[in-house]
Each structure stands twice: as structure tokens, then as C-alpha cells.
């Protein structure tokens, strides 16, 4: 299993994959620029959608962008091969899925095993897949939130690193709840990215280690852990 290693230039080098608004991308851009994610360059932002607003955010930050339209490929594997080629030309330590709305092939996931992260808007293992906020409200959950996890071939099922929780409030609708979760995502993802790049968090087999000790349960984002201030 490949673990992230620093590039020859001494800076960390990451690639971010998006499909939409890219507010998580923005938070990672901001936190690399202000040093909360230290010594790190986002070497490329890749989208499967040409009109993803996140591409504008990347261009604004002078980050190279690539669009690889999945509709131009006969199947998932050939699309993923094209993405691997584009991503590997940057030789990143970490590949970060930030609202990338395509299911990835086993080949892709295996290729980046141990250095592929995703953020999912629920307290996994609850509510894998879509409409997480709606489903949490329907189930009258008291707590909801977001999780950052290593990616494995099975959707939203890889080892969970850290979660951010929000209270579900009386009268919350889907939009209000989603907005509060998203605010937490913007604190959660940079925190995990920084800890993984520092190798404070590692993956050994299926187990997440923090400072070399196996995590028995996902970390919970607290003000102490959070890098975004
Ligand atoms: C976030 O809710 C993330 O958890 C999910 O997709 C959404 C992306 O939002 N995977 P944005 O594009 O980062 O604003």
C-alpha cells in the first residue's frame, strides 16, 4: 500500500477532484494559502463537468484545471484510466475527492489505495449514498454530520478517519441542516488533510492509525484538533 511521501521539492502535492460548487475545494485552497495546511500545493483540480463552479474557484487561485467528461467514454474503466493518466502526471501524494459525483472503479481505487480521501455528508456508516440530510430528518436523528474516510471500492465504506457532528434542531428542513453540515465540512476536511500529510494519520491494512496507535473509533472534530481556527 502506498503512503503519501513528500515530493522532491519539499512541498506536499495534492490533487482535488470535484463535480460541482467546490466549497470544500475552496476551504482547502484557503487553508493551503494561509498555511493551516502547511507547505502544500494543489497541483491540479480535475472535474468531470465543464460547468462545475469549483473550476472557477481553482482558476481564481491559479491552479491548473482539467475537465474529463465521463460522457465521452464508453465505460467507467476507460474514463477512470484517463483520469489516472491526468492525475499521475502531477505525481500527487494525496488525491482528494471533494464532491466528485462519479462512482470510481476498483482499478482506480486500488491505484490510489491509502492516498485517496473522500468527504461524505453523514455520520458514516449511517446514510451511505445520496439524500443524507433528508434521510437523517426522516429518521428524527438527534445528531447528524459529515465524515472523512479513506476510499475503498465499496461506496462510502472505507475506514473512517474523522467526523464532525451537528445537532439536528427542531424545525430544521433539509436545506438548513445541509448548510450547517457543510459549514462543518469546511473545518473537517482541511484538518484531516493536514494530519494525513503530516503522517499523523496513516492507514495500515484496513486500520487508521493516529500517531502510530490504531483508532478504535473515528476521531471527532473538536476545536482543539481543528486547523482552521
Ligand atoms: C459535500 O456535501 C460533500 O460532503 C459531498 O458533496 C458535497 C460537495 O459540496 N461529497 P461542495 O462541492 O464542496 O460545495
PDB file of C-alpha atoms and ligand atoms in Angstrom:
ATOM      1  CA  UNK A   1       0.000   0.000   0.000  1.00  0.00           C
ATOM      2  CA  UNK A   2       1.434   3.374  -0.965  1.00  0.00           C
ATOM      3  CA  UNK A   3       1.583   6.046   1.698  1.00  0.00           C
ATOM      4  CA  UNK A   4       1.950   9.717   0.878  1.00  0.00           C
ATOM      5  CA  UNK A   5       5.554  10.871   0.646  1.00  0.00           C
ATOM      6  CA  UNK A   6       6.744  14.401   0.174  1.00  0.00           C
ATOM      7  CA  UNK A   7       7.755  15.477  -3.325  1.00  0.00           C
ATOM      8  CA  UNK A   8      11.361  16.245  -4.176  1.00  0.00           C
ATOM      9  CA  UNK A   9      10.722  19.992  -3.947  1.00  0.00           C
ATOM     10  CA  UNK A  10       9.933  19.619  -0.240  1.00  0.00           C
ATOM     11  CA  UNK A  11       6.313  20.688  -0.622  1.00  0.00           C
ATOM     12  CA  UNK A  12       3.324  18.442  -0.336  1.00  0.00           C
ATOM     13  CA  UNK A  13       1.471  17.991  -3.571  1.00  0.00           C
ATOM     14  CA  UNK A  14      -2.233  17.168  -3.769  1.00  0.00           C
ATOM     15  CA  UNK A  15      -4.871  16.849  -6.476  1.00  0.00           C
ATOM     16  CA  UNK A  16      -8.560  17.604  -5.880  1.00  0.00           C
ATOM     17  CA  UNK A  17     -11.462  16.062  -7.828  1.00  0.00           C
ATOM     18  CA  UNK A  18     -14.800  17.887  -7.998  1.00  0.00           C
ATOM     19  CA  UNK A  19     -18.098  17.868  -9.884  1.00  0.00           C
ATOM     20  CA  UNK A  20     -19.919  20.906  -8.543  1.00  0.00           C
ATOM     21  CA  UNK A  21     -19.812  24.004  -6.391  1.00  0.00           C
ATOM     22  CA  UNK A  22     -16.438  23.220  -4.860  1.00  0.00           C
ATOM     23  CA  UNK A  23     -16.993  24.875  -1.490  1.00  0.00           C
ATOM     24  CA  UNK A  24     -14.861  22.149   0.115  1.00  0.00           C
ATOM     25  CA  UNK A  25     -12.213  22.783  -2.532  1.00  0.00           C
ATOM     26  CA  UNK A  26     -12.366  26.483  -1.587  1.00  0.00           C
ATOM     27  CA  UNK A  27     -11.790  25.670   2.030  1.00  0.00           C
ATOM     28  CA  UNK A  28      -8.777  23.525   1.115  1.00  0.00           C
ATOM     29  CA  UNK A  29      -7.446  26.309  -1.149  1.00  0.00           C
ATOM     30  CA  UNK A  30      -7.886  28.889   1.634  1.00  0.00           C
ATOM     31  CA  UNK A  31      -6.181  26.696   4.188  1.00  0.00           C
ATOM     32  CA  UNK A  32      -3.212  25.921   1.942  1.00  0.00           C
ATOM     33  CA  UNK A  33      -2.867  29.639   1.218  1.00  0.00           C
ATOM     34  CA  UNK A  34      -2.954  30.654   4.880  1.00  0.00           C
ATOM     35  CA  UNK A  35      -0.624  27.822   5.957  1.00  0.00           C
ATOM     36  CA  UNK A  36      -3.123  25.879   8.079  1.00  0.00           C
ATOM     37  CA  UNK A  37      -2.374  23.086   5.633  1.00  0.00           C
ATOM     38  CA  UNK A  38       1.368  23.637   5.674  1.00  0.00           C
ATOM     39  CA  UNK A  39       3.755  23.643   2.696  1.00  0.00           C
ATOM     40  CA  UNK A  40       1.183  22.263   0.312  1.00  0.00           C
ATOM     41  CA  UNK A  41       0.453  22.918  -3.341  1.00  0.00           C
ATOM     42  CA  UNK A  42      -2.778  21.909  -5.034  1.00  0.00           C
ATOM     43  CA  UNK A  43      -1.184  20.915  -8.311  1.00  0.00           C
ATOM     44  CA  UNK A  44      -4.424  20.370 -10.208  1.00  0.00           C
ATOM     45  CA  UNK A  45      -8.217  20.396  -9.902  1.00  0.00           C
ATOM     46  CA  UNK A  46      -9.975  17.861 -12.059  1.00  0.00           C
ATOM     47  CA  UNK A  47     -13.699  17.845 -12.863  1.00  0.00           C
ATOM     48  CA  UNK A  48     -15.917  15.558 -14.879  1.00  0.00           C
ATOM     49  CA  UNK A  49     -18.176  18.576 -15.545  1.00  0.00           C
ATOM     50  CA  UNK A  50     -17.048  21.572 -17.579  1.00  0.00           C
ATOM     51  CA  UNK A  51     -19.538  23.875 -15.840  1.00  0.00           C
ATOM     52  CA  UNK A  52     -18.588  22.967 -12.275  1.00  0.00           C
ATOM     53  CA  UNK A  53     -18.317  26.240 -10.344  1.00  0.00           C
ATOM     54  CA  UNK A  54     -15.343  24.795  -8.475  1.00  0.00           C
ATOM     55  CA  UNK A  55     -13.293  25.141 -11.679  1.00  0.00           C
ATOM     56  CA  UNK A  56     -13.716  28.914 -11.453  1.00  0.00           C
ATOM     57  CA  UNK A  57     -12.552  28.809  -7.855  1.00  0.00           C
ATOM     58  CA  UNK A  58      -9.445  26.888  -8.960  1.00  0.00           C
ATOM     59  CA  UNK A  59      -8.677  29.286 -11.828  1.00  0.00           C
ATOM     60  CA  UNK A  60      -9.103  32.224  -9.476  1.00  0.00           C
ATOM     61  CA  UNK A  61      -6.384  30.639  -7.315  1.00  0.00           C
ATOM     62  CA  UNK A  62      -4.171  29.971 -10.368  1.00  0.00           C
ATOM     63  CA  UNK A  63      -4.488  26.224 -10.007  1.00  0.00           C
ATOM     64  CA  UNK A  64      -4.328  24.217 -13.256  1.00  0.00           C
ATOM     65  CA  UNK A  65      -7.643  22.575 -14.145  1.00  0.00           C
ATOM     66  CA  UNK A  66      -8.629  19.575 -16.215  1.00  0.00           C
ATOM     67  CA  UNK A  67     -12.063  18.592 -17.451  1.00  0.00           C
ATOM     68  CA  UNK A  68     -12.554  14.939 -18.328  1.00  0.00           C
ATOM     69  CA  UNK A  69     -16.160  14.467 -19.373  1.00  0.00           C
ATOM     70  CA  UNK A  70     -17.285  10.974 -18.404  1.00  0.00           C
ATOM     71  CA  UNK A  71     -19.897  11.024 -21.196  1.00  0.00           C
ATOM     72  CA  UNK A  72     -17.091  10.867 -23.764  1.00  0.00           C
ATOM     73  CA  UNK A  73     -16.043   7.397 -22.610  1.00  0.00           C
ATOM     74  CA  UNK A  74     -17.667   4.059 -23.391  1.00  0.00           C
ATOM     75  CA  UNK A  75     -17.388   2.758 -19.830  1.00  0.00           C
ATOM     76  CA  UNK A  76     -16.300   3.576 -16.305  1.00  0.00           C
ATOM     77  CA  UNK A  77     -12.934   1.847 -16.579  1.00  0.00           C
ATOM     78  CA  UNK A  78     -11.801   3.805 -19.645  1.00  0.00           C
ATOM     79  CA  UNK A  79     -12.923   7.089 -18.024  1.00  0.00           C
ATOM     80  CA  UNK A  80     -11.027   6.192 -14.874  1.00  0.00           C
ATOM     81  CA  UNK A  81      -7.905   5.267 -16.892  1.00  0.00           C
ATOM     82  CA  UNK A  82      -7.948   8.725 -18.453  1.00  0.00           C
ATOM     83  CA  UNK A  83      -8.263  10.292 -15.027  1.00  0.00           C
ATOM     84  CA  UNK A  84      -5.374   8.203 -13.677  1.00  0.00           C
ATOM     85  CA  UNK A  85      -3.212   9.385 -16.555  1.00  0.00           C
ATOM     86  CA  UNK A  86      -4.069  13.039 -15.883  1.00  0.00           C
ATOM     87  CA  UNK A  87      -3.673  12.753 -12.103  1.00  0.00           C
ATOM     88  CA  UNK A  88      -0.399  10.801 -12.248  1.00  0.00           C
ATOM     89  CA  UNK A  89       1.182  13.431 -14.463  1.00  0.00           C
ATOM     90  CA  UNK A  90       1.197  15.559 -11.249  1.00  0.00           C
ATOM     91  CA  UNK A  91       2.522  12.720  -9.073  1.00  0.00           C
ATOM     92  CA  UNK A  92       0.380  13.709  -6.056  1.00  0.00           C
ATOM     93  CA  UNK A  93       0.798  12.414  -2.520  1.00  0.00           C
ATOM     94  CA  UNK A  94      -2.928  12.601  -1.933  1.00  0.00           C
ATOM     95  CA  UNK A  95      -5.984  12.550  -4.162  1.00  0.00           C
ATOM     96  CA  UNK A  96      -8.912  14.338  -2.572  1.00  0.00           C
ATOM     97  CA  UNK A  97     -12.498  13.759  -3.590  1.00  0.00           C
ATOM     98  CA  UNK A  98     -14.499  16.895  -2.804  1.00  0.00           C
ATOM     99  CA  UNK A  99     -17.992  16.462  -4.149  1.00  0.00           C
ATOM    100  CA  UNK A 100     -16.848  14.264  -7.030  1.00  0.00           C
ATOM    101  CA  UNK A 101     -20.081  12.657  -8.124  1.00  0.00           C
ATOM    102  CA  UNK A 102     -18.875   9.586 -10.012  1.00  0.00           C
ATOM    103  CA  UNK A 103     -18.546   6.106  -8.621  1.00  0.00           C
ATOM    104  CA  UNK A 104     -14.943   5.015  -9.077  1.00  0.00           C
ATOM    105  CA  UNK A 105     -13.817   1.686 -10.493  1.00  0.00           C
ATOM    106  CA  UNK A 106     -11.920  -0.841  -8.424  1.00  0.00           C
ATOM    107  CA  UNK A 107      -8.879  -0.219 -10.659  1.00  0.00           C
ATOM    108  CA  UNK A 108      -8.905   3.492  -9.804  1.00  0.00           C
ATOM    109  CA  UNK A 109      -9.396   2.961  -6.093  1.00  0.00           C
ATOM    110  CA  UNK A 110      -6.680   0.301  -5.916  1.00  0.00           C
ATOM    111  CA  UNK A 111      -4.274   2.509  -7.859  1.00  0.00           C
ATOM    112  CA  UNK A 112      -4.577   5.229  -5.176  1.00  0.00           C
ATOM    113  CA  UNK A 113      -5.007   2.908  -2.240  1.00  0.00           C
ATOM    114  CA  UNK A 114      -4.018   4.627   1.013  1.00  0.00           C
ATOM    115  CA  UNK A 115      -3.863   8.066  -0.558  1.00  0.00           C
ATOM    116  CA  UNK A 116      -7.452   8.621  -1.702  1.00  0.00           C
ATOM    117  CA  UNK A 117      -9.785  10.542   0.639  1.00  0.00           C
ATOM    118  CA  UNK A 118     -13.482  11.385   0.423  1.00  0.00           C
ATOM    119  CA  UNK A 119     -15.854  13.549   2.415  1.00  0.00           C
ATOM    120  CA  UNK A 120     -19.399  12.319   2.865  1.00  0.00           C
ATOM    121  CA  UNK A 121     -22.259  14.317   4.391  1.00  0.00           C
ATOM    122  CA  UNK A 122     -23.378  11.895   7.089  1.00  0.00           C
ATOM    123  CA  UNK A 123     -22.099  10.208  10.202  1.00  0.00           C
ATOM    124  CA  UNK A 124     -20.995   7.044   8.432  1.00  0.00           C
ATOM    125  CA  UNK A 125     -21.781   4.180   8.474  1.00  0.00           C
ATOM    126  CA  UNK A 126     -25.225   5.805   8.582  1.00  0.00           C
ATOM    127  CA  UNK A 127     -26.656   7.099   5.313  1.00  0.00           C
ATOM    128  CA  UNK A 128     -24.271   5.987   2.610  1.00  0.00           C
ATOM    129  CA  UNK A 129     -25.225   7.275  -0.846  1.00  0.00           C
ATOM    130  CA  UNK A 130     -27.485  10.225  -1.649  1.00  0.00           C
ATOM    131  CA  UNK A 131     -30.051  12.427   0.184  1.00  0.00           C
ATOM    132  CA  UNK A 132     -28.311  12.022   3.504  1.00  0.00           C
ATOM    133  CA  UNK A 133     -29.848  15.112   5.136  1.00  0.00           C
ATOM    134  CA  UNK A 134     -33.379  14.169   4.133  1.00  0.00           C
ATOM    135  CA  UNK A 135     -32.927  10.643   5.443  1.00  0.00           C
ATOM    136  CA  UNK A 136     -31.494  11.857   8.766  1.00  0.00           C
ATOM    137  CA  UNK A 137     -34.500  14.173   9.208  1.00  0.00           C
ATOM    138  CA  UNK A 138     -36.972  11.427   8.287  1.00  0.00           C
ATOM    139  CA  UNK A 139     -35.384   9.198  10.929  1.00  0.00           C
ATOM    140  CA  UNK A 140     -35.594  12.001  13.510  1.00  0.00           C
ATOM    141  CA  UNK A 141     -31.905  11.737  14.298  1.00  0.00           C
ATOM    142  CA  UNK A 142     -30.696  13.989  17.122  1.00  0.00           C
ATOM    143  CA  UNK A 143     -27.208  14.220  15.584  1.00  0.00           C
ATOM    144  CA  UNK A 144     -26.036  14.401  12.001  1.00  0.00           C
ATOM    145  CA  UNK A 145     -22.778  15.439  10.387  1.00  0.00           C
ATOM    146  CA  UNK A 146     -20.008  14.569   7.965  1.00  0.00           C
ATOM    147  CA  UNK A 147     -17.216  12.005   7.718  1.00  0.00           C
ATOM    148  CA  UNK A 148     -13.829  11.911   6.019  1.00  0.00           C
ATOM    149  CA  UNK A 149     -12.717   8.429   5.076  1.00  0.00           C
ATOM    150  CA  UNK A 150     -10.202   6.520   3.012  1.00  0.00           C
ATOM    151  CA  UNK A 151     -11.809   5.316  -0.210  1.00  0.00           C
ATOM    152  CA  UNK A 152     -12.299   1.637  -0.948  1.00  0.00           C
ATOM    153  CA  UNK A 153     -14.156   0.119  -3.902  1.00  0.00           C
ATOM    154  CA  UNK A 154     -17.412  -0.206  -1.947  1.00  0.00           C
ATOM    155  CA  UNK A 155     -19.277   3.136  -1.895  1.00  0.00           C
ATOM    156  CA  UNK A 156     -18.790   5.248   1.261  1.00  0.00           C
ATOM    157  CA  UNK A 157     -17.404   2.244   3.140  1.00  0.00           C
ATOM    158  CA  UNK A 158     -13.676   2.820   3.665  1.00  0.00           C
ATOM    159  CA  UNK A 159     -12.001   3.342   7.041  1.00  0.00           C
ATOM    160  CA  UNK A 160     -13.384   6.472   8.676  1.00  0.00           C
ATOM    161  CA  UNK A 161     -10.815   8.973   9.910  1.00  0.00           C
ATOM    162  CA  UNK A 162     -12.764  11.819  11.469  1.00  0.00           C
ATOM    163  CA  UNK A 163     -16.327  13.061  11.810  1.00  0.00           C
ATOM    164  CA  UNK A 164     -17.900  16.440  12.556  1.00  0.00           C
ATOM    165  CA  UNK A 165     -21.231  16.417  14.320  1.00  0.00           C
ATOM    166  CA  UNK A 166     -24.096  18.893  14.295  1.00  0.00           C
ATOM    167  CA  UNK A 167     -27.264  18.858  16.374  1.00  0.00           C
ATOM    168  CA  UNK A 168     -30.458  18.418  14.404  1.00  0.00           C
ATOM    169  CA  UNK A 169     -32.648  21.323  15.557  1.00  0.00           C
ATOM    170  CA  UNK A 170     -36.428  21.409  15.934  1.00  0.00           C
ATOM    171  CA  UNK A 171     -37.926  22.668  12.706  1.00  0.00           C
ATOM    172  CA  UNK A 172     -34.803  22.015  10.614  1.00  0.00           C
ATOM    173  CA  UNK A 173     -35.523  21.491   6.950  1.00  0.00           C
ATOM    174  CA  UNK A 174     -33.177  19.688   4.572  1.00  0.00           C
ATOM    175  CA  UNK A 175     -31.587  22.897   3.351  1.00  0.00           C
ATOM    176  CA  UNK A 176     -30.920  24.326   6.801  1.00  0.00           C
ATOM    177  CA  UNK A 177     -29.428  21.073   8.024  1.00  0.00           C
ATOM    178  CA  UNK A 178     -27.296  20.683   4.884  1.00  0.00           C
ATOM    179  CA  UNK A 179     -25.940  24.222   5.306  1.00  0.00           C
ATOM    180  CA  UNK A 180     -24.871  23.578   8.910  1.00  0.00           C
ATOM    181  CA  UNK A 181     -23.227  20.284   7.953  1.00  0.00           C
ATOM    182  CA  UNK A 182     -21.401  21.958   5.049  1.00  0.00           C
ATOM    183  CA  UNK A 183     -20.009  24.607   7.428  1.00  0.00           C
ATOM    184  CA  UNK A 184     -18.520  21.795   9.479  1.00  0.00           C
ATOM    185  CA  UNK A 185     -17.178  20.056   6.360  1.00  0.00           C
ATOM    186  CA  UNK A 186     -15.137  23.192   5.677  1.00  0.00           C
ATOM    187  CA  UNK A 187     -13.418  22.733   9.069  1.00  0.00           C
ATOM    188  CA  UNK A 188     -13.220  18.957   8.914  1.00  0.00           C
ATOM    189  CA  UNK A 189     -11.603  18.330   5.541  1.00  0.00           C
ATOM    190  CA  UNK A 190      -8.615  20.711   5.899  1.00  0.00           C
ATOM    191  CA  UNK A 191      -7.977  19.282   9.362  1.00  0.00           C
ATOM    192  CA  UNK A 192      -7.812  15.719   8.087  1.00  0.00           C
ATOM    193  CA  UNK A 193      -5.758  16.664   5.012  1.00  0.00           C
ATOM    194  CA  UNK A 194      -3.180  18.395   7.216  1.00  0.00           C
ATOM    195  CA  UNK A 195      -2.983  15.419   9.607  1.00  0.00           C
ATOM    196  CA  UNK A 196      -2.597  12.923   6.756  1.00  0.00           C
ATOM    197  CA  UNK A 197       0.084  14.988   5.002  1.00  0.00           C
ATOM    198  CA  UNK A 198       1.977  15.268   8.304  1.00  0.00           C
ATOM    199  CA  UNK A 199       1.602  11.474   8.552  1.00  0.00           C
ATOM    200  CA  UNK A 200      -0.011  11.891  11.947  1.00  0.00           C
ATOM    201  CA  UNK A 201      -2.746   9.787  10.400  1.00  0.00           C
ATOM    202  CA  UNK A 202      -1.820   6.720   8.379  1.00  0.00           C
ATOM    203  CA  UNK A 203      -3.600   3.693   7.002  1.00  0.00           C
ATOM    204  CA  UNK A 204      -2.216   0.226   7.659  1.00  0.00           C
ATOM    205  CA  UNK A 205      -4.282  -2.503   6.086  1.00  0.00           C
ATOM    206  CA  UNK A 206      -7.850  -1.505   6.916  1.00  0.00           C
ATOM    207  CA  UNK A 207      -6.875   0.356  10.067  1.00  0.00           C
ATOM    208  CA  UNK A 208      -6.432   4.042  10.633  1.00  0.00           C
ATOM    209  CA  UNK A 209      -3.534   4.887  12.942  1.00  0.00           C
ATOM    210  CA  UNK A 210      -3.101   8.167  14.753  1.00  0.00           C
ATOM    211  CA  UNK A 211       0.438   8.809  15.966  1.00  0.00           C
ATOM    212  CA  UNK A 212       1.042   5.093  15.381  1.00  0.00           C
ATOM    213  CA  UNK A 213      -1.886   3.876  17.505  1.00  0.00           C
ATOM    214  CA  UNK A 214      -4.878   2.176  15.977  1.00  0.00           C
ATOM    215  CA  UNK A 215      -8.090   4.214  16.092  1.00  0.00           C
ATOM    216  CA  UNK A 216     -10.853   2.235  17.766  1.00  0.00           C
ATOM    217  CA  UNK A 217     -13.473   4.666  16.505  1.00  0.00           C
ATOM    218  CA  UNK A 218     -13.440   7.700  14.221  1.00  0.00           C
ATOM    219  CA  UNK A 219     -11.944  10.863  15.648  1.00  0.00           C
ATOM    220  CA  UNK A 220     -14.416  13.609  16.448  1.00  0.00           C
ATOM    221  CA  UNK A 221     -13.596  17.102  15.208  1.00  0.00           C
ATOM    222  CA  UNK A 222     -13.080  19.390  18.196  1.00  0.00           C
ATOM    223  CA  UNK A 223     -11.830  22.971  18.402  1.00  0.00           C
ATOM    224  CA  UNK A 224      -8.518  21.585  19.669  1.00  0.00           C
ATOM    225  CA  UNK A 225      -7.997  19.369  16.650  1.00  0.00           C
ATOM    226  CA  UNK A 226      -9.367  21.781  14.054  1.00  0.00           C
ATOM    227  CA  UNK A 227      -6.691  23.541  11.964  1.00  0.00           C
ATOM    228  CA  UNK A 228      -8.944  26.253  10.546  1.00  0.00           C
ATOM    229  CA  UNK A 229      -9.076  28.362  13.745  1.00  0.00           C
TER     230      UNK A 229
HETATM  231  C1  LIG B   1     -20.478  17.956   0.137  1.00  0.00           C
HETATM  232  O1  LIG B   1     -21.639  17.911   0.905  1.00  0.00           O
HETATM  233  C2  LIG B   1     -19.689  16.671   0.300  1.00  0.00           C
HETATM  234  O2  LIG B   1     -19.824  16.105   1.558  1.00  0.00           O
HETATM  235  C3  LIG B   1     -20.306  15.785  -0.741  1.00  0.00           C
HETATM  236  O3  LIG B   1     -20.597  16.624  -1.822  1.00  0.00           O
HETATM  237  C4  LIG B   1     -20.787  17.952  -1.352  1.00  0.00           C
HETATM  238  C5  LIG B   1     -19.836  18.808  -2.120  1.00  0.00           C
HETATM  239  O4  LIG B   1     -20.047  20.165  -1.890  1.00  0.00           O
HETATM  240  N1  LIG B   1     -19.425  14.684  -1.061  1.00  0.00           N
HETATM  241  P1  LIG B   1     -19.026  21.223  -2.487  1.00  0.00           P
HETATM  242  O5  LIG B   1     -18.969  20.995  -3.989  1.00  0.00           O
HETATM  243  O6  LIG B   1     -17.697  21.011  -1.834  1.00  0.00           O
HETATM  244  O7  LIG B   1     -19.615  22.573  -2.155  1.00  0.00           O
END
